[in-house]
Short mmCIF file of C-alpha atoms in Angstrom, two decimals:
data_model
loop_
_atom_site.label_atom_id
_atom_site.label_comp_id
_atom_site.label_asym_id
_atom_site.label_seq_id
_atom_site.Cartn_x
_atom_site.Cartn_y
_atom_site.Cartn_z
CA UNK C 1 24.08 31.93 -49.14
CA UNK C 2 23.29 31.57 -45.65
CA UNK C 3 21.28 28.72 -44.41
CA UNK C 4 20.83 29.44 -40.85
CA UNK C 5 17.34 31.09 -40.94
CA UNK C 6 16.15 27.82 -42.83
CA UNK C 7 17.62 25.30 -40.57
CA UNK C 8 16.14 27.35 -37.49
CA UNK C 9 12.76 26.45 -38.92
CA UNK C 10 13.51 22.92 -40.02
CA UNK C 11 14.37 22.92 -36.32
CA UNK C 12 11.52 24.74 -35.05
CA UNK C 13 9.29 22.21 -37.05
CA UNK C 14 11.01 18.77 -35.79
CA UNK C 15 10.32 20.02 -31.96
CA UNK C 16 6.70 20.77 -33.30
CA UNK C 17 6.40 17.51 -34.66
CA UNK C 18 7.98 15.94 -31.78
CA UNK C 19 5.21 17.76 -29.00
CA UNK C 20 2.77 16.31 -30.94
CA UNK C 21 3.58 13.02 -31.27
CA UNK C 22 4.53 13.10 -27.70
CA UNK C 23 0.84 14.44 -26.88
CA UNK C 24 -0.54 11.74 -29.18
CA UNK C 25 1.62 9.08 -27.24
CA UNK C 26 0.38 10.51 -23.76
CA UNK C 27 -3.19 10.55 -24.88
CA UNK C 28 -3.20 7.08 -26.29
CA UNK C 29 -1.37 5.59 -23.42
CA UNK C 30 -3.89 7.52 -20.32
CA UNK C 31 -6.86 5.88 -21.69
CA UNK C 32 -5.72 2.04 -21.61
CA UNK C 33 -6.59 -0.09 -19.10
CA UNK C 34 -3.53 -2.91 -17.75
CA UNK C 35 -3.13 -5.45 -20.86
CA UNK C 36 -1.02 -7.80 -21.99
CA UNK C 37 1.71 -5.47 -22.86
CA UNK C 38 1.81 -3.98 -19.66
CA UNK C 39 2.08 -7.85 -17.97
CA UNK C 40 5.24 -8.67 -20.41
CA UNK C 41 7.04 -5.38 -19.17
CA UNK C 42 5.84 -6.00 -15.55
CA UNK C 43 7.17 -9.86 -15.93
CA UNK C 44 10.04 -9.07 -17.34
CA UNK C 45 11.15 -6.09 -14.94
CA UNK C 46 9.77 -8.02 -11.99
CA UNK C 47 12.38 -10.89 -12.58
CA UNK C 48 15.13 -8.75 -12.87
CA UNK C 49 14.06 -6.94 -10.02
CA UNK C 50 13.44 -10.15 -7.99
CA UNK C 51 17.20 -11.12 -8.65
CA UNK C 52 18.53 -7.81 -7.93
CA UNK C 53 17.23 -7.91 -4.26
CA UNK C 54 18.55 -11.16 -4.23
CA UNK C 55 22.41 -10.45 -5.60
CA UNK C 56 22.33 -7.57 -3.13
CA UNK C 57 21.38 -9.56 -0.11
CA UNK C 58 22.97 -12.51 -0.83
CA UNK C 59 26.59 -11.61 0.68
CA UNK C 60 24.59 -11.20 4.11
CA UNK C 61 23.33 -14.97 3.84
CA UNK C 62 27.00 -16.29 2.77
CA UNK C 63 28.78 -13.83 4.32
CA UNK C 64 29.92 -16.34 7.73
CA UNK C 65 30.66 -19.05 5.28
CA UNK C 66 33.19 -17.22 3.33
CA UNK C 67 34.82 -15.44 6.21
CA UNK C 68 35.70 -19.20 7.03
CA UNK C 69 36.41 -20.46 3.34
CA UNK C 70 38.70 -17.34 2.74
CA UNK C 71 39.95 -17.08 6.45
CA UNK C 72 39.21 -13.47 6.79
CA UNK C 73 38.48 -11.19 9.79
CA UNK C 74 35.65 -8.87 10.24
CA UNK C 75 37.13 -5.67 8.95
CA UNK C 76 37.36 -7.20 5.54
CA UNK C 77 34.35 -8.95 5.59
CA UNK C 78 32.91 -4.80 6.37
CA UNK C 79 34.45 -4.07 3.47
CA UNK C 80 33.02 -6.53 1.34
CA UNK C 81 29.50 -5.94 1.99
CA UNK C 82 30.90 -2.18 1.61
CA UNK C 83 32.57 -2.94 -2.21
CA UNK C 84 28.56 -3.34 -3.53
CA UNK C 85 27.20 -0.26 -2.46
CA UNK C 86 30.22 1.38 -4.28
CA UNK C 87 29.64 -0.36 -7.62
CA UNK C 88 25.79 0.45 -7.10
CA UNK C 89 26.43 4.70 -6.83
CA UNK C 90 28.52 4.30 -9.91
CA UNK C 91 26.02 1.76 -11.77
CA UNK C 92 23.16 3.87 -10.91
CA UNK C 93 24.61 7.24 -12.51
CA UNK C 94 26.37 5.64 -15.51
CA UNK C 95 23.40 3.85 -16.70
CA UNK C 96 21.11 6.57 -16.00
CA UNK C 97 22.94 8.32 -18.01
CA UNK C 98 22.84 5.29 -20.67
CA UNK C 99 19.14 4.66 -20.03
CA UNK C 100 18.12 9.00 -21.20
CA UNK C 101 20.57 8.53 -23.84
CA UNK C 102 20.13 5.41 -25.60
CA UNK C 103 16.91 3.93 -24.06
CA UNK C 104 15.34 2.52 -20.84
CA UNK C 105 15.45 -0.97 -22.53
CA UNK C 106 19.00 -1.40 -23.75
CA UNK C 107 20.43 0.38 -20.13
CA UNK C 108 17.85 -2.59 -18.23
CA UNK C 109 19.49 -5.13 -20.84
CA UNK C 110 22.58 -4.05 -19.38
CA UNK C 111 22.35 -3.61 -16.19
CA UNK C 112 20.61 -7.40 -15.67
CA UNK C 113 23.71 -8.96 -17.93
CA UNK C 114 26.15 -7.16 -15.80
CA UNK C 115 25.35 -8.47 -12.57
CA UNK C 116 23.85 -12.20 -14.11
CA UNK C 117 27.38 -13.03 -15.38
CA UNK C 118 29.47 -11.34 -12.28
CA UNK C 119 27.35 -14.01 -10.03
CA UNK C 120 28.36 -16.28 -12.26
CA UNK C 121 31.97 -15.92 -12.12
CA UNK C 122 31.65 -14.55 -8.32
CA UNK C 123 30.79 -18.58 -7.66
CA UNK C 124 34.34 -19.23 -8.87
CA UNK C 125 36.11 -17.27 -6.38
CA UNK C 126 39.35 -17.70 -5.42
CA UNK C 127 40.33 -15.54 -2.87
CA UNK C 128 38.93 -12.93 -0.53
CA UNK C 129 40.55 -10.26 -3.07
CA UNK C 130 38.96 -11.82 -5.91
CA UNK C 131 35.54 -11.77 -4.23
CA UNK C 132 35.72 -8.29 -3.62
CA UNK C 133 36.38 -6.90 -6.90
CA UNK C 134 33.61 -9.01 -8.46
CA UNK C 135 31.33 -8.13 -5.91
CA UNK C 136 32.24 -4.14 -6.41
CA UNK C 137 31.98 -4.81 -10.31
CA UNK C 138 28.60 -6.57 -10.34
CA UNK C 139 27.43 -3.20 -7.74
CA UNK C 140 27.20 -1.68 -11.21
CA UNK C 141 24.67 -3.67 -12.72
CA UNK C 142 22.90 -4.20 -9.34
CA UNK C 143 22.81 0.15 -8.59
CA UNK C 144 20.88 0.34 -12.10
CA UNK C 145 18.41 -2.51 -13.20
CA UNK C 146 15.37 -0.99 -10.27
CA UNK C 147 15.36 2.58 -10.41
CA UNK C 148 15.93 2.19 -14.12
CA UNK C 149 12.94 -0.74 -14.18
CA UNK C 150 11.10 2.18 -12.37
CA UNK C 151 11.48 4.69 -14.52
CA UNK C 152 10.20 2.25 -17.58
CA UNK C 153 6.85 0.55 -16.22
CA UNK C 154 5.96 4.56 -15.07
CA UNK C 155 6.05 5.16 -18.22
CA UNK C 156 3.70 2.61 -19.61
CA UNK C 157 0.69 2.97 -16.83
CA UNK C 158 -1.70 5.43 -17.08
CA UNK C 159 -2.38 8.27 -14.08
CA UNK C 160 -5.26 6.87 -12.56
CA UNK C 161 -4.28 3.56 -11.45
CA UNK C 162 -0.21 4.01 -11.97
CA UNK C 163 0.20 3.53 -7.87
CA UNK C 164 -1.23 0.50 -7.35
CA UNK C 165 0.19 -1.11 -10.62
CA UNK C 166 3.90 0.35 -10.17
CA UNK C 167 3.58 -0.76 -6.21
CA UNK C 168 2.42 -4.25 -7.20
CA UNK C 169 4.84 -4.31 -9.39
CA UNK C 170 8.14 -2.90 -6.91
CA UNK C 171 6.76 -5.68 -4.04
CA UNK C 172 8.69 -8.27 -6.14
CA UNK C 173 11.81 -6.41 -4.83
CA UNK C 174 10.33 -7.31 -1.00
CA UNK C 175 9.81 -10.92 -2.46
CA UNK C 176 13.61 -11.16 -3.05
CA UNK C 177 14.57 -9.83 0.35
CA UNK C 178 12.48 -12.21 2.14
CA UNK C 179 13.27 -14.88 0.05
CA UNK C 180 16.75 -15.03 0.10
CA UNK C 181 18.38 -16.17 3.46
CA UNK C 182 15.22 -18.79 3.02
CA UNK C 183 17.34 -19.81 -0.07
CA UNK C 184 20.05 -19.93 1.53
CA UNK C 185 18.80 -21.92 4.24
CA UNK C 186 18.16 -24.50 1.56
CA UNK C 187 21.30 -24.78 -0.44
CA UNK C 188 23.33 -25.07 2.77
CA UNK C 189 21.30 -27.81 3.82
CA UNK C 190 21.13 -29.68 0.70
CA UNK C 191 24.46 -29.00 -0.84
CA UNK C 192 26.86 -28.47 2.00
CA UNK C 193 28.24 -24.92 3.17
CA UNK C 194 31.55 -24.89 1.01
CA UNK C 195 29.62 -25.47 -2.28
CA UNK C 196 26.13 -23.99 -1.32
CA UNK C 197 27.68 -20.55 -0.85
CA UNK C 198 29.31 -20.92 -4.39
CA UNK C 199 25.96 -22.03 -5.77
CA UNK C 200 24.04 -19.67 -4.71
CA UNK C 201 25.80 -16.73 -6.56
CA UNK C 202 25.31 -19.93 -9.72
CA UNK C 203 21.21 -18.89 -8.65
CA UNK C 204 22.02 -15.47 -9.29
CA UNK C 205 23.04 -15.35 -12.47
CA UNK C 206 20.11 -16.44 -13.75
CA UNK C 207 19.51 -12.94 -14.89
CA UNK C 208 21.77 -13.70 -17.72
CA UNK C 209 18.67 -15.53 -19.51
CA UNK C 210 16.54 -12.86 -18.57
CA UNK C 211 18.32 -10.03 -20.44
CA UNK C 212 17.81 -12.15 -23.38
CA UNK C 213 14.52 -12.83 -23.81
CA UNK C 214 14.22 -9.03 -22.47
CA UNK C 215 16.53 -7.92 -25.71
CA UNK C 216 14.05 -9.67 -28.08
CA UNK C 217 10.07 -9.12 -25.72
CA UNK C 218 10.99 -6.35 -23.57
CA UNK C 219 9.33 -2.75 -25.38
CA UNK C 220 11.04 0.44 -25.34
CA UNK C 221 8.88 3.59 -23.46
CA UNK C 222 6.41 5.19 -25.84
CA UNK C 223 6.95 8.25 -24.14
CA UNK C 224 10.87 7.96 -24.89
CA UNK C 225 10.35 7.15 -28.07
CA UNK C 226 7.80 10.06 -28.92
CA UNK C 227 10.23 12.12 -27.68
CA UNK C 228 13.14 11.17 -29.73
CA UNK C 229 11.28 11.58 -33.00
CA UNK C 230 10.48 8.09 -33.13
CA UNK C 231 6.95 8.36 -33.07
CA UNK C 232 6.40 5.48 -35.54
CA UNK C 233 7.72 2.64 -33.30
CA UNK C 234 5.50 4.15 -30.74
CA UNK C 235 2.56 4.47 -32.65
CA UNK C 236 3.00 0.60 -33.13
CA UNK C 237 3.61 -0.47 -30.00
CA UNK C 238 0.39 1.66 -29.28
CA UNK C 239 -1.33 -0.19 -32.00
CA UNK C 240 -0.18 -3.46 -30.40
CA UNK C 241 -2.20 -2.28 -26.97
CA UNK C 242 -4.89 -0.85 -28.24
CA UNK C 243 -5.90 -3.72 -30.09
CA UNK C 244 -4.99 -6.30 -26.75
CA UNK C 245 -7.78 -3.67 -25.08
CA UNK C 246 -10.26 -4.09 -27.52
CA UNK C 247 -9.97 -7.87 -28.12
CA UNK C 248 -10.94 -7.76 -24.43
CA UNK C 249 -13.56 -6.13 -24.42
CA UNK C 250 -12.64 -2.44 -23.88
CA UNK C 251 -14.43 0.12 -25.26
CA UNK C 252 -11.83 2.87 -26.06
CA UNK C 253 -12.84 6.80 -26.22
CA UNK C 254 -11.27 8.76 -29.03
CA UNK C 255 -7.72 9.95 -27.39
CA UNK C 256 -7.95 13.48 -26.30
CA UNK C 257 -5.02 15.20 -25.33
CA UNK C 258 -5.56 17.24 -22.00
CA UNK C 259 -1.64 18.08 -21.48
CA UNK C 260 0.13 19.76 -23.67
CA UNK C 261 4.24 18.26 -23.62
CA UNK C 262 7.10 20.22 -23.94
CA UNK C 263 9.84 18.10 -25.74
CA UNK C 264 13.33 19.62 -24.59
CA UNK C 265 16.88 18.16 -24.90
CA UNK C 266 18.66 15.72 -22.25
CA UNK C 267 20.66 18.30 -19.44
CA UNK C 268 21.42 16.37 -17.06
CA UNK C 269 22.54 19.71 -15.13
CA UNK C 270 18.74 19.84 -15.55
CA UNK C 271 18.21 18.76 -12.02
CA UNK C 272 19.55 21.99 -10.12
CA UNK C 273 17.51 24.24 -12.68
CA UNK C 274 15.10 26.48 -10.57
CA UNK C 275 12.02 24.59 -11.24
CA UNK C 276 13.33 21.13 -10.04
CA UNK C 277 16.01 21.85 -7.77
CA UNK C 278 13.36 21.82 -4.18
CA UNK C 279 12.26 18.64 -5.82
CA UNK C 280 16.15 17.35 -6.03
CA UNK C 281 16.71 18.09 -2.78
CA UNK C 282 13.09 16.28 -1.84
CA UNK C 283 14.32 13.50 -3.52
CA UNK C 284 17.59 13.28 -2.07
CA UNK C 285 16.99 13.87 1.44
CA UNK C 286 13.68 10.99 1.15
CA UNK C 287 16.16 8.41 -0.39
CA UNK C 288 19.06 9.25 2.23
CA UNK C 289 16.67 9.03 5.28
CA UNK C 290 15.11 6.36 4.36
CA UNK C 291 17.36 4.06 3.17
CA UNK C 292 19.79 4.97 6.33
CA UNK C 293 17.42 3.76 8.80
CA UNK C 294 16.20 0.97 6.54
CA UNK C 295 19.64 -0.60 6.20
CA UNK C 296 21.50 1.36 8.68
CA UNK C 297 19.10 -0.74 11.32
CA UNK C 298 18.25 -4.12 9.19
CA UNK C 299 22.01 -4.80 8.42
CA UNK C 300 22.78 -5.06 12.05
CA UNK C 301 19.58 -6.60 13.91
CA UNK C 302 20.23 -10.60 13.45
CA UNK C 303 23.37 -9.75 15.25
CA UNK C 304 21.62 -7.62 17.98
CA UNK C 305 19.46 -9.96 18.13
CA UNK C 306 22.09 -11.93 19.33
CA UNK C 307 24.85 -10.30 21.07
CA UNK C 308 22.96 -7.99 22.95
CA UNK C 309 19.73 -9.84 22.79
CA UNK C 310 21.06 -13.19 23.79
CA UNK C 311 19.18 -15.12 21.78
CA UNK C 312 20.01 -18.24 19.60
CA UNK C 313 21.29 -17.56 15.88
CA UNK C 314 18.47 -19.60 14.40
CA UNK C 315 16.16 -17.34 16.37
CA UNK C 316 17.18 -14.20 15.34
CA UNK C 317 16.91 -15.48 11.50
CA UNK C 318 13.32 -16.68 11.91
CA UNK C 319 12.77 -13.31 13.88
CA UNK C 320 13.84 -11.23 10.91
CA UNK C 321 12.08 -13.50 8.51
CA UNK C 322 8.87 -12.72 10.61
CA UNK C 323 9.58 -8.81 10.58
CA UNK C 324 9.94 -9.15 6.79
CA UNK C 325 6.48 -10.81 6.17
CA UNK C 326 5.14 -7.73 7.98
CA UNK C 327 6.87 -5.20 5.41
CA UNK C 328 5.53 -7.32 2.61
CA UNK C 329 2.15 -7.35 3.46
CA UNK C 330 2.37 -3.78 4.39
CA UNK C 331 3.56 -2.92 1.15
CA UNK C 332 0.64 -4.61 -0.84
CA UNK C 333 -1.57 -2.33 1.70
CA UNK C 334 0.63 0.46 0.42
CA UNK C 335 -0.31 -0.19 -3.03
CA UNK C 336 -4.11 -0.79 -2.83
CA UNK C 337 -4.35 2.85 -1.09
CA UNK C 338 -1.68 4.90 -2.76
CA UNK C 339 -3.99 6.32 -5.51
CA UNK C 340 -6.72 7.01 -2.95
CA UNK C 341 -4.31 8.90 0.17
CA UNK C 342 -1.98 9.92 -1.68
CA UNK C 343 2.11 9.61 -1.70
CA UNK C 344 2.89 12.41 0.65
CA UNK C 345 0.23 11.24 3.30
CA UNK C 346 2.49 7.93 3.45
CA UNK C 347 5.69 9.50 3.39
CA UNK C 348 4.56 12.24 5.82
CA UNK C 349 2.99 9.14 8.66
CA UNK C 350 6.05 6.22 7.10
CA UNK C 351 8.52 9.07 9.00
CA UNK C 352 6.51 9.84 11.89
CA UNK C 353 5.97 6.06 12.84
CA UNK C 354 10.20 6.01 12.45
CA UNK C 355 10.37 8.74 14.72
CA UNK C 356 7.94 6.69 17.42
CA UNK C 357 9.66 3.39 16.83
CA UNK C 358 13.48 5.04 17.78
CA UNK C 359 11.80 6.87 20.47
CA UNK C 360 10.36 3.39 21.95
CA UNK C 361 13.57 1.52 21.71
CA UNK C 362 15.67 4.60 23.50
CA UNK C 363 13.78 4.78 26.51
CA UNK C 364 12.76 1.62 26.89
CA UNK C 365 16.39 0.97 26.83
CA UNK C 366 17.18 3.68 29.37
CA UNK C 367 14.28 2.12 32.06
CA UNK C 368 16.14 -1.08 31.85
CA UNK C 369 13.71 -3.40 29.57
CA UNK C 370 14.82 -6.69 27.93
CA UNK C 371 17.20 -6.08 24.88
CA UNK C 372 15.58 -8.38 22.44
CA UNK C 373 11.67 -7.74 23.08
CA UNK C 374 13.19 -3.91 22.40
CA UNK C 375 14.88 -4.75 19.40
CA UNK C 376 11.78 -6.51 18.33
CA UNK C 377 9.48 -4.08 19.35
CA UNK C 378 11.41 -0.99 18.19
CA UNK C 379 12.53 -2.25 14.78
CA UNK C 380 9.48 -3.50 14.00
CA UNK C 381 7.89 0.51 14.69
CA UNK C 382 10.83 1.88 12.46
CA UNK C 383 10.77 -0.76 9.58
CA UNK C 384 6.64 -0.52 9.48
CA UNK C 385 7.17 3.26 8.92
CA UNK C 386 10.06 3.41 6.82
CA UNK C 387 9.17 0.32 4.18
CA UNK C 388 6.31 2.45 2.61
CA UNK C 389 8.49 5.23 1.72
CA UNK C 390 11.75 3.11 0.86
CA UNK C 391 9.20 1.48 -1.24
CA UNK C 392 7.15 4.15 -2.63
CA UNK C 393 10.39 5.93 -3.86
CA UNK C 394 10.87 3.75 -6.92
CA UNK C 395 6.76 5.07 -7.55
CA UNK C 396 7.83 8.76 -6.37
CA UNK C 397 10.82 9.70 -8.09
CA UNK C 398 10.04 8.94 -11.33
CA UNK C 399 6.74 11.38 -11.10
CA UNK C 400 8.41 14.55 -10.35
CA UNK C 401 10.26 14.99 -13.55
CA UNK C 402 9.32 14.90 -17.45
CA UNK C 403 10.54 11.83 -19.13
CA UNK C 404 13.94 13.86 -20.94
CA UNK C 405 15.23 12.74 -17.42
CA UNK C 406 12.91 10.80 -15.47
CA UNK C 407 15.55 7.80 -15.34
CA UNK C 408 18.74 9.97 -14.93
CA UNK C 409 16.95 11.58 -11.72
CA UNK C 410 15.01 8.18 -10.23
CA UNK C 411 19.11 7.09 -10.70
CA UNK C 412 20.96 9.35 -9.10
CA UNK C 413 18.75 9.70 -6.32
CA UNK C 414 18.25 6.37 -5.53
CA UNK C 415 22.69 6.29 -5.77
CA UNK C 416 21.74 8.24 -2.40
CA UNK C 417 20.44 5.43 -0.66
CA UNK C 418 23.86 3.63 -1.55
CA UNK C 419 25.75 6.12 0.16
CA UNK C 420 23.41 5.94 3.12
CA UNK C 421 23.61 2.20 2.94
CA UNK C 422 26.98 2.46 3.58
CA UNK C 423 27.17 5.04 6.32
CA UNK C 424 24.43 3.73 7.83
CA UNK C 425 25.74 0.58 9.06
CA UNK C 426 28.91 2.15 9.96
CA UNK C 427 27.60 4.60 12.48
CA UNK C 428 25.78 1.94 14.40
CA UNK C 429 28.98 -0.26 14.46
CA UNK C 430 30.57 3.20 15.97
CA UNK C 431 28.43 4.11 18.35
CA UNK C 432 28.14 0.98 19.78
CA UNK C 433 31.94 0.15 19.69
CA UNK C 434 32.39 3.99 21.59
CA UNK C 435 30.20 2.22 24.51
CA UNK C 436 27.27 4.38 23.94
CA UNK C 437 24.92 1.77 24.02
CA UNK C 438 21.53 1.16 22.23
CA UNK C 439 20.15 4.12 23.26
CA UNK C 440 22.29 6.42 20.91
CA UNK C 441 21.45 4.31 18.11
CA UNK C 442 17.62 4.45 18.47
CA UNK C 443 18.37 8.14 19.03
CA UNK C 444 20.70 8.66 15.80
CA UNK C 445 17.84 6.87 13.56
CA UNK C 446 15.08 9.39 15.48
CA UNK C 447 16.93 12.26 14.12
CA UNK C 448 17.30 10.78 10.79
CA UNK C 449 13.63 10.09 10.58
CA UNK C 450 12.42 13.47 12.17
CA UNK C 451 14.56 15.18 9.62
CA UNK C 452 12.64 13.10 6.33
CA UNK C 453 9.40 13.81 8.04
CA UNK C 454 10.04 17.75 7.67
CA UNK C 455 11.50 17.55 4.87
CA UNK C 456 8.33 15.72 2.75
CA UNK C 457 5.98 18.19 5.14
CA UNK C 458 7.74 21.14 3.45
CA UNK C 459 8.79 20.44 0.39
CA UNK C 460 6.23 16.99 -0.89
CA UNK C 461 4.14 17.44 -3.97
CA UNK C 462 1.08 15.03 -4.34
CA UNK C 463 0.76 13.09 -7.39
CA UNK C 464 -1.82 10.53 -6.96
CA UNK C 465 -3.67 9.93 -10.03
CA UNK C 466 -2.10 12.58 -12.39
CA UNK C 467 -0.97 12.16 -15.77
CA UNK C 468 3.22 12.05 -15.71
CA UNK C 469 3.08 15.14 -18.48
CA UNK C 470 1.10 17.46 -16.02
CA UNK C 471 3.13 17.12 -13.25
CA UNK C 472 6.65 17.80 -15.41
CA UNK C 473 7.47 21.53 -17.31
#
């Protein structure tokens, strides 16, 4: 006797059970105010996060050092910084993959373990080829742990107040750029070049501990689990919050569900499917411009500073130290106004400002003005515009699709900003060597930014202060 009919409505019933225990999940989780749940997820993702920025950036701070230890010439020490951004594209799409599959917390477990014990054993180098296969190996954890991060505390925070909390949240990231070459700094003074370089990449595997504590504190997302059938765990995690909120004080209203869920199945082909694909190619054009002029410029403005600057090493560090203050209290601006303007606002005036900085620095260039007041000037204009939106991404991404794929997509397109990491640098480093002179580098990163400005114009959706759900099919 045929059992198909019967299993097509055992079927039909689990994916009715499974909307509404996601649309209990949603309703439960919009109405609760930032607890003590939400601070354990935040601390724990913040410290991975913190370390990640740190691992990445870390090469630039030792990266003299060990072109000495390892006696090593410039091309190779490209290619070094180069062997990262290669293990981050592949770390971000594996363990997105990972992260819809199996959970956010198990692929952020994995992702902070990965690159924790790499910097350990990075310390023990032995050679320049060593170095750069444990540097292109610990890319993989490094390309996951923040979009996938991303994905998870999105999923915790409810509509209203997700910008702010999420931004707060992402400016750790900022902390670990602007901390590191201060770090570093440090150790070499204290401990020597030769073994401050070596401890250093000891500092960074500090992550290791994290992923622990994170295996046995960190929660899975409700809204994963609701939609894997695991509404149970959710409901107790829920449970967990809800009492947290009242304990406090917080009157809660009955949960009312306003947004209906559709519970599909993971495809990750998903992301060129009619309804998403303009907000693929939104997302991948953002994270390419972005993070092209972000890095493509950053990477290369300490030595700007100065070989065609002519100013001291020491003050080209404290120069770029300055500039970074400025991004980070930019980005906590960012945050307290995201929920009010509005993402595409941001975006729309981050680009513009880009477009105005490269201008500056092109013709200011051209009507013979000082180098390094230029550099200064200029960067400064293109790194105050672009920070918000490099920023705002990790916020971004994860709000234009439903949770079946919210990590795979906040993944692969921040595995874009690896690529442009990498080409970004390169181009500058071309032009330059072609004896084009500053002038075609301010106006490469113009066209880069004018073409992310149009791009959000067109194609931006605004999601300030809407519920995750509503904004997904």
């Amino acid at each position: 006797m045929s059992t198909t009919g019967d299993e097509t409505i055992r079927a039909g019933d689990n994916r009715a059970g499974d909307n509404r225990a996601t649309d209990n999940t949603v309703a439960r989780l919009e109405r609760l105010p930032f607890g003590r749940v939400h601070l354990r997820v935040a601390g724990l993702l913040g410290v991975g996060t913190f370390f990640d920025a740190f691992d990445s950036l870390v090469i630039a701070t030792v990266l003299t050092v060990v072109i000495s230890t390892f006696h090593v010439g410039f091309g190779s020490a490209g290619l070094l910084i180069s062997a990262a951004y290669v293990g981050q594209f592949v770390g971000a799409v594996t363990l997105g993959v990972v992260a819809e599959r199996h959970g956010r917390r198990m692929a952020f477990i994995l992702s902070l373990a990965t690159f924790g014990v790499l910097s350990l054993v990075a310390a023990l180098a032995w050679n320049f080829e060593s170095l750069l296969v444990l540097r292109l190996l610990q890319g993989i954890g490094l390309g996951a742990e923040v979009p996938i991060a991303g994905a998870l505390f999105n999923e915790f925070v409810r509509g209203r107040s997700r910008g702010r909390a999420v931004m707060i949240y992402e400016s750790i990231f900022s902390w670990g750029i602007l901390l590191a070459p201060l770090i570093g700094l440090l150790f070499f003074s204290l401990f020597g070049q030769e073994l401050g370089w070596r401890l250093l990449f000891v500092l960074g595997a500090l992550p290791v501990a994290v992923s622990v504590v994170a295996y046995f504190k960190l929660p899975e997302s409700p809204r994963w689990l609701a939609e894997r059938g695991r509404g149970a765990e959710a409901g107790r995690l829920l449970d967990e919050m809800e009492a947290d909120a009242t304990a406090r004080g917080t009157v809660l209203e009955q949960p009312q569900v306003t947004v209906a869920a559709t519970v599909k199945p993971t495809r990750f082909g998903e992301l060129f499917s009619p309804y998403y694909r303009r907000r693929t190619a939104l997302s991948w054009v953002t994270w390419f411009c972005g993070y092209f002029i972000l890095y493509g410029f950053s990477t290369w403005l300490p030595t700007l500073y100065v070989r065609l600057g002519g100013l001291p090493t020491g003050s080209a560090l404290w120069l770029t130290v300055l500039v970074s203050a400025f991004y980070l209290v930019e980005i906590y601006v960012f945050a307290l106004t995201v929920d009010r303007v509005g993402r595409k606002p941001w975006f729309v005036a981050g680009f513009a400002l880009a477009v105005v900085g490269a201008a500056f620095g092109a013709v200011a260039i051209l009507l013979g003005a000082t180098a390094w007041p230029v550099l200064f000037v200029a960067g400064l204009l293109m790194g105050l515009g672009i920070t918000p939106v490099t920023a705002g991404l990790y916020l971004y991404t994860p709000e234009l699709y439903p949770t079946r794929m919210r990590a795979w997509a906040t993944a692969t397109g921040s595995s874009l900003n690896r690529v442009a990491s990498a080409i970004g640098p390169i181009l500058v480093g071309a032009l330059l060597g072609a004896g084009l002179g500053l002038p075609s580098v301010f106006a490469a990163f113009g066209v880069v930014a004018l073409v992310g400005m149009l791009v959000m114009a067109w194609l931006g959706i605004e999601t300030k202060q809407r519920v995750l759900e509503e904004l997904a099919e």
